[in-house]
Coordinates of C-alpha atoms and ligand atoms in Angstrom, one line a residue:
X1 CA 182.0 52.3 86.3
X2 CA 181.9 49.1 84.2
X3 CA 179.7 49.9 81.0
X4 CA 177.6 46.8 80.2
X5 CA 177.6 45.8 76.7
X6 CA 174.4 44.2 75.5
X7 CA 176.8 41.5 73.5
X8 CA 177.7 40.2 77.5
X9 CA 173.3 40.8 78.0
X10 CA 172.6 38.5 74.8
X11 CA 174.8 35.8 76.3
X12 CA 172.9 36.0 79.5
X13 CA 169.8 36.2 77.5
X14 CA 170.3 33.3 75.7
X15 CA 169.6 31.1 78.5
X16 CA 166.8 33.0 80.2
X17 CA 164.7 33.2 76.7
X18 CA 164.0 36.7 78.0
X19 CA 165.5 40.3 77.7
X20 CA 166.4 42.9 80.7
X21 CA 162.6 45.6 80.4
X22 CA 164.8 48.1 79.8
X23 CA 164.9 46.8 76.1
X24 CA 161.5 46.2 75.9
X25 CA 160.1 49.2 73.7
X26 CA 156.6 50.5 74.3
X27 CA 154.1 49.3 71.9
X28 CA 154.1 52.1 69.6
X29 CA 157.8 51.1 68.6
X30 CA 157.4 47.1 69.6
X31 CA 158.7 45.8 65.7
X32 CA 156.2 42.8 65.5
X33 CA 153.2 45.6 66.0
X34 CA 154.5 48.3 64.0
X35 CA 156.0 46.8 60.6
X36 CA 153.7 47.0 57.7
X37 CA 153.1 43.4 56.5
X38 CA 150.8 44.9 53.5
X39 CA 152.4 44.6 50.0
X40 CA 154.7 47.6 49.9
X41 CA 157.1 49.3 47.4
X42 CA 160.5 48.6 47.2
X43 CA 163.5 50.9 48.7
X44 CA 164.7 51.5 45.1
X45 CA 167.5 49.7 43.4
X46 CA 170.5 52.2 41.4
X47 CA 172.5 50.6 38.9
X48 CA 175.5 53.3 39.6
X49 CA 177.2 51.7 36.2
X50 CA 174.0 53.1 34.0
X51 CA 176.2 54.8 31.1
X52 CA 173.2 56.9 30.4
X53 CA 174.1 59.7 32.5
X54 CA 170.6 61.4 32.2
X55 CA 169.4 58.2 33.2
X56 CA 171.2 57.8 36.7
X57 CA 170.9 61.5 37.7
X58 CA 167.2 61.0 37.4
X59 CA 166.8 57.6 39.4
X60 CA 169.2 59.3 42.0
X61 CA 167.1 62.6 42.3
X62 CA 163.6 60.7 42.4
X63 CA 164.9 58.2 44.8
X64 CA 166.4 60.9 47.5
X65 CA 163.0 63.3 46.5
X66 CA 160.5 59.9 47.5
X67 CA 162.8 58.1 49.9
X68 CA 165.7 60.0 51.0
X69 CA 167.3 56.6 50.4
X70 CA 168.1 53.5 48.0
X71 CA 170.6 51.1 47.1
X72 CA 173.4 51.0 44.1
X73 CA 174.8 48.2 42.5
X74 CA 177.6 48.1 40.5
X75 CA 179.5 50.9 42.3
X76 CA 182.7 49.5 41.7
X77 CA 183.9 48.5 45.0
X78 CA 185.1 45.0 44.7
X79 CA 182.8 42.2 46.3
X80 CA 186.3 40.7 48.2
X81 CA 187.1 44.8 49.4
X82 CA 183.4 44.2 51.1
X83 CA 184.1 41.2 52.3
X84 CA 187.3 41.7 54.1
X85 CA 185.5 44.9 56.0
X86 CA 182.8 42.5 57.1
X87 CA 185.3 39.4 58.4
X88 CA 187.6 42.1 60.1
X89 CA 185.1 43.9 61.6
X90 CA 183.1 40.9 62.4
X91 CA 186.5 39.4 64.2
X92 CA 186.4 42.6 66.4
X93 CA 183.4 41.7 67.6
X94 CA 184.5 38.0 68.5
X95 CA 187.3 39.1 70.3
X96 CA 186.9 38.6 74.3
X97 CA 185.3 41.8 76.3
X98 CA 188.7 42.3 77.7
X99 CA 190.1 42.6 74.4
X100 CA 187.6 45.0 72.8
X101 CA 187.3 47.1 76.4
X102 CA 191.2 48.2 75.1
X103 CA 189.3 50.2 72.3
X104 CA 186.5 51.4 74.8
X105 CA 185.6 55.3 73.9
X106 CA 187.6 57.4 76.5
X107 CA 185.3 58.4 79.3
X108 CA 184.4 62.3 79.6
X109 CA 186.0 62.6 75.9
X110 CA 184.2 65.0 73.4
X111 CA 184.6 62.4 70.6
X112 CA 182.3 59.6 69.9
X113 CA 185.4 57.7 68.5
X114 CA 186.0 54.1 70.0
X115 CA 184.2 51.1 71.1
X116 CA 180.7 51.6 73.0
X117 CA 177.0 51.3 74.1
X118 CA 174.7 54.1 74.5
X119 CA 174.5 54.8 78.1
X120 CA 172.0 57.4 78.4
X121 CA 168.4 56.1 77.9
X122 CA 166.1 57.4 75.4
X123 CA 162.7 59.4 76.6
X124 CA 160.5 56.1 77.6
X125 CA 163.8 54.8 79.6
X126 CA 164.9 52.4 76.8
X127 CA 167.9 51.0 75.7
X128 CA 168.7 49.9 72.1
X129 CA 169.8 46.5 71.6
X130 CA 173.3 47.4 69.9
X131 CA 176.9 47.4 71.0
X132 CA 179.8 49.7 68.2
X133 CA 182.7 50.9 67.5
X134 CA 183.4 54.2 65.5
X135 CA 186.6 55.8 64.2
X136 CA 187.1 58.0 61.2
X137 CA 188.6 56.6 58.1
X138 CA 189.5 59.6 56.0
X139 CA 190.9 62.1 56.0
X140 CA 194.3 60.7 56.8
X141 CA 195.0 64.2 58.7
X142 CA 192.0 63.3 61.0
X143 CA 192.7 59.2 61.6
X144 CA 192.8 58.5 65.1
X145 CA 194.9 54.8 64.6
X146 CA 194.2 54.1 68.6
X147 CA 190.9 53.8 67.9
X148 CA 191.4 50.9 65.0
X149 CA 191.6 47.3 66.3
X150 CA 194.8 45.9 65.8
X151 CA 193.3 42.5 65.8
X152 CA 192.9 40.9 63.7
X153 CA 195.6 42.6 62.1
X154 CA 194.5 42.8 58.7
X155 CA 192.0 45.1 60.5
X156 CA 194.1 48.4 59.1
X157 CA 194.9 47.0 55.5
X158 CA 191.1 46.2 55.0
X159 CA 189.5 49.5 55.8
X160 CA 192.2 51.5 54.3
X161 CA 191.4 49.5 51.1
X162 CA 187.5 50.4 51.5
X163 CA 188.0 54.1 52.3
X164 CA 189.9 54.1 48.9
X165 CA 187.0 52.9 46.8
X166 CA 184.1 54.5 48.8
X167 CA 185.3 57.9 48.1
X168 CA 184.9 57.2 44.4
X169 CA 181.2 56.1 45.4
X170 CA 180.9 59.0 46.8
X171 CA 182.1 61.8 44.8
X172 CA 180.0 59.7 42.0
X173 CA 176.9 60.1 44.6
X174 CA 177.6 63.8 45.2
X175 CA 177.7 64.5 41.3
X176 CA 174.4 62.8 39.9
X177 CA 172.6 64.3 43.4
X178 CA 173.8 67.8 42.4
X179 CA 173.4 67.5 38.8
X180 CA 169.8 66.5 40.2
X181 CA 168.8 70.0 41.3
X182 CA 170.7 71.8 38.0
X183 CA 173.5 73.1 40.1
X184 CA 177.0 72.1 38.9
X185 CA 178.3 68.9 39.8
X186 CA 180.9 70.0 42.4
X187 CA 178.0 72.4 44.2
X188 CA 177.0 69.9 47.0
X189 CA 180.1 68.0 47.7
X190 CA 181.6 71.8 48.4
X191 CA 178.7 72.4 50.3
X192 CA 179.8 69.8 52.8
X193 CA 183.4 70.6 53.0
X194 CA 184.7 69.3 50.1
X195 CA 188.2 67.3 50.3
X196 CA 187.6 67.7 54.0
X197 CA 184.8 65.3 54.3
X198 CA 185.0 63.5 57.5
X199 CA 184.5 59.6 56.6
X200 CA 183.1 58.1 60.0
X201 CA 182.7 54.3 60.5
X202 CA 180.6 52.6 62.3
X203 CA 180.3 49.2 62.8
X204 CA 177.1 48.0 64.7
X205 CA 176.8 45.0 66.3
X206 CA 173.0 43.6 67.3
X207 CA 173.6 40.4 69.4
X208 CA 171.0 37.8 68.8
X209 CA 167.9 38.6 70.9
X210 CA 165.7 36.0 72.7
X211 CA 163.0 38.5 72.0
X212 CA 163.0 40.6 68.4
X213 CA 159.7 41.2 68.4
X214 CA 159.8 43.2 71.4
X215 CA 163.5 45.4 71.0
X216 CA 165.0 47.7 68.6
X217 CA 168.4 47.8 67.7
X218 CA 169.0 51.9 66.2
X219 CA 166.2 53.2 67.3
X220 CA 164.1 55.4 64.7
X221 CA 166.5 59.1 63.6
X222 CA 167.7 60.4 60.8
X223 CA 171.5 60.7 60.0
X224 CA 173.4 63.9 61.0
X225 CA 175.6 63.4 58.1
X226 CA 175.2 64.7 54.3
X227 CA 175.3 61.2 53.0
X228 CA 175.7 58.0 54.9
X229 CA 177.1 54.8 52.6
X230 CA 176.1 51.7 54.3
X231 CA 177.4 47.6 53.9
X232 CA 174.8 45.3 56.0
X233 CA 175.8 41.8 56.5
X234 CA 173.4 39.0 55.9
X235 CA 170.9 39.6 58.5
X236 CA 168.1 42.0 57.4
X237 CA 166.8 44.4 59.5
X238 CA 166.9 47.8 58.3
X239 CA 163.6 49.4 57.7
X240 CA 162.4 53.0 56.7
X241 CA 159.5 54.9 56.8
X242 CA 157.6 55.5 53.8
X243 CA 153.9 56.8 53.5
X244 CA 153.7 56.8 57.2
X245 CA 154.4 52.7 57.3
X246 CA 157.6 50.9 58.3
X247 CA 159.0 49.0 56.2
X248 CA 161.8 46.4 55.2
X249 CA 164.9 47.1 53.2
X250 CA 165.8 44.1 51.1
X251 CA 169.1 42.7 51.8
X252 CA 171.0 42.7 48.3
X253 CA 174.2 40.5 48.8
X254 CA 176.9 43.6 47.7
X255 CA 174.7 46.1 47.0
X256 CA 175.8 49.6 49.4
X257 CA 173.1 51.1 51.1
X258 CA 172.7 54.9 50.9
X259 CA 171.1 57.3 53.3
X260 CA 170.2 61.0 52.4
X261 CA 171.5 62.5 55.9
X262 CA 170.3 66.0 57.2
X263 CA 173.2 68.2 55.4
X264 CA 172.0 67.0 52.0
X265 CA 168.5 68.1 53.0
X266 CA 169.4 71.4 54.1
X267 CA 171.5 72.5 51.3
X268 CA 169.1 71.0 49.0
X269 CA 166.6 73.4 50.8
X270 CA 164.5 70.6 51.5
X271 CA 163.9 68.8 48.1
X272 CA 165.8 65.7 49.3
X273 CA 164.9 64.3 52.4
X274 CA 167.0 62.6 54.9
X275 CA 165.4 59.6 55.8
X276 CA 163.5 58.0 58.9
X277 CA 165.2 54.6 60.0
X278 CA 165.2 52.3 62.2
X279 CA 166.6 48.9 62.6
X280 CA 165.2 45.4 64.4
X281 CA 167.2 42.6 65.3
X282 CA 167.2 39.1 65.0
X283 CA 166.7 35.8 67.2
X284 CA 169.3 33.4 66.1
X285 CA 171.9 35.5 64.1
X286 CA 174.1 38.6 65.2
X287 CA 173.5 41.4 62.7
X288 CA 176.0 43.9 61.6
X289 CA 176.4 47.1 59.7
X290 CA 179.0 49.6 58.3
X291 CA 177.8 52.7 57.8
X292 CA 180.4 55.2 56.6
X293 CA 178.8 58.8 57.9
X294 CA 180.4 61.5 55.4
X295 CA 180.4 64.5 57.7
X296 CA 181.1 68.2 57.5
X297 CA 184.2 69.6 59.3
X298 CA 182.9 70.8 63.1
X299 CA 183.7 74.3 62.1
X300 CA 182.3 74.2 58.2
X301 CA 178.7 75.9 58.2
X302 CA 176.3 74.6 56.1
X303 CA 173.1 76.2 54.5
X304 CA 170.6 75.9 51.9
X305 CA 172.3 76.4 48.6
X306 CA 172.1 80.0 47.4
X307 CA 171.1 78.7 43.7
X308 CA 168.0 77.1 45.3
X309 CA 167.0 79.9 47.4
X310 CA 164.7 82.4 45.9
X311 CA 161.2 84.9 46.5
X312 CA 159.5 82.2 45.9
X313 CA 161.8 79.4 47.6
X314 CA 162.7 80.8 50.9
X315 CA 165.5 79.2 52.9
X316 CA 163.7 76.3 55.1
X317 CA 166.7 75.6 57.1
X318 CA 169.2 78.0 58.9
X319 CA 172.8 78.1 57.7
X320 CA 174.9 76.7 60.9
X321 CA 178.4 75.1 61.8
X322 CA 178.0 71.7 61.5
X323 CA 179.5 70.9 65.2
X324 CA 176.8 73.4 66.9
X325 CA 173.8 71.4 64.8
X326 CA 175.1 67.8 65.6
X327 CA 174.9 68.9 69.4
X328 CA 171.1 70.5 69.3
X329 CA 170.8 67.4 67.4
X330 CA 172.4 65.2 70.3
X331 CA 171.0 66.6 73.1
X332 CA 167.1 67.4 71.7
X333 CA 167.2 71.0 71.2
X334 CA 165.9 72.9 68.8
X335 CA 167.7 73.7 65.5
Ligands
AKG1 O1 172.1 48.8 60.9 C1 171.5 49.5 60.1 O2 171.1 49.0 59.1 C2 171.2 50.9 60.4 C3 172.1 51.6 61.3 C4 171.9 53.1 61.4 O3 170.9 53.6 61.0 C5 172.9 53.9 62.1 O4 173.8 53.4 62.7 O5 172.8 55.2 62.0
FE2_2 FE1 171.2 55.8 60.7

């Protein structure tokens, strides 16, 4: 079967000022009657250069304790390293249907590797307004190269280049949110497999939409991962839930967007908290984002932290191979 991507739906779209009702979410999700237009706080802001160490690991903790996500600055990936995953990834996306359909994810396969939609619809029978592509980007051992455009052909050069730098931001990440519960620096990167960190890409693609105020593109989760390290381009349309209200992440040109996922919540036995998101889309412009999901290996169990667990601090969350809680996740069952 042909898999329609909603970039061919947009283009269709486009002239009909209109969208298919399959992407029309019910009210309770519609964007223009849910976002909180009050004044709101601000999805905080981490300078990861602070040279006050106390300093950081404190901003760090509070931010994943309140918000379960914020942004750093100055994390020491190189503005042009940035900006050669966007144009890459952005030239993907240009590319004809035919051209991108050589990437398509392999039907029946197990992995979510490859170019895609979401087929199945969600519980109301809706669609999110998002075409992707994923493939891993470290470890080397786990690269699957056929899933990597190779055009434009820079493709390869420039996410080799970011998967270098965004493992420094990460083992920096993992330190401060460790030191942040008093365990040792290396206890929550070790908790999530260590040097065998899975590094998956995304890159999502959110077509221009005659009708944004009635769509979503991701539709509100949180991420399966232990952390998840996001670029956005441009376009803003993130937003999280805080205090029960959605609201808008800020677009700060450079700045990496990072996502407490579900692993750091459970082996933090619950004092981080992986965050509620969503995204929106927008009429005239195509938005994009790179998230990097750091996963466990399928096999690697992880479990509330042993340090944290106590009479008086019972384990919240049961200890469990990653690959057997991404599936209850995926298919809706219980943990
Ligand atoms: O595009 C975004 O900003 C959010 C994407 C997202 O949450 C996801 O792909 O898991
Ligand atoms: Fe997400």
């Amino acid at each position: 079967m042909e898999v329609e991507r909603v970039q061919a739906i947009a283009s269709l779209s486009l002239t009909t000022d209109n969208i298919p009702a399959e992407f029309i979410r019910p009210e309770k999700e519609q964007p223009a009657i849910t976002t909180f237009r009050g004044p709101v706080p601000e999805v905080p802001t981490i300078d990861l250069s602070d040279p006050d160490q106390e300093n950081l690991v404190r901003s760090i903790a509070n931010a994943s304790k309140e918000w379960g996500i914020f942004q750093v600055v100055n994390h020491g990936v190189p503005t042009d390293v940035i900006t050669k995953l966007q144009a890459v990834g952005k030239e993907f996306f240009e590319l004809s249907p035919e051209e991108k359909e050589v990437y398509a994810k392999i039907p029946g396969s197990q992995s979510i590797e490859g170019y895609g939609t979401q087929l199945q619809k969600d519980i109301d029978g809706k669609k999110p307004w998002v075409d992707h592509l994923f493939h891993k980007i470290w470890p080397p051992s786990t690269i699957n190269y056929r899933f990597w455009p190779k055009n434009p052909p820079s493709y390869r050069d420039a996410n080799e280049v970011y998967a270098k730098y965004i493992r420094e931001v990460a083992d920096k990440l993992f330190t401060s949110l460790s030191l942040g519960l008093g365990v040792k620096g290396h206890a929550l990167k070790e908790g999530v497999g260590g040097e065998d960190i899975v590094y998956m890409l995304k890159i999502n693609y959110y077509p221009p939409c005659p009708r944004p105020e009635l769509a979503l593109g991701v539709v509100a989760h949180t991420d399966l991962s232990s952390l998840t390290i996001l670029v956005p381009n441009e376009v803003p349309g993130l937003q999280v839930l805080k205090d029960d209200h959605w609201i808008d992440a800020k677009y700060i040109p450079n700045a990496l967007i990072v996502h407490i996922g579900d692993q750091i919540e459970i082996l933090s036995n619950g004092i981080y908290r992986s965050v509620l998101h969503r995204s929106t889309v927008d009429k005239g412009k195509a938005r994009m984002s790179w998230p990097v999901f750091l996963e466990p290996p399928a096999e690697f169990v992880v479990g509330p932290l042993p340090q944290l667990v106590n009479e008086e601090n019972p384990p919240k969350y049961k200890a469990k191979k990653f690959k057997d809680y991404a599936y209850c996740k995926l298919n809706k069952l219980p943990q």
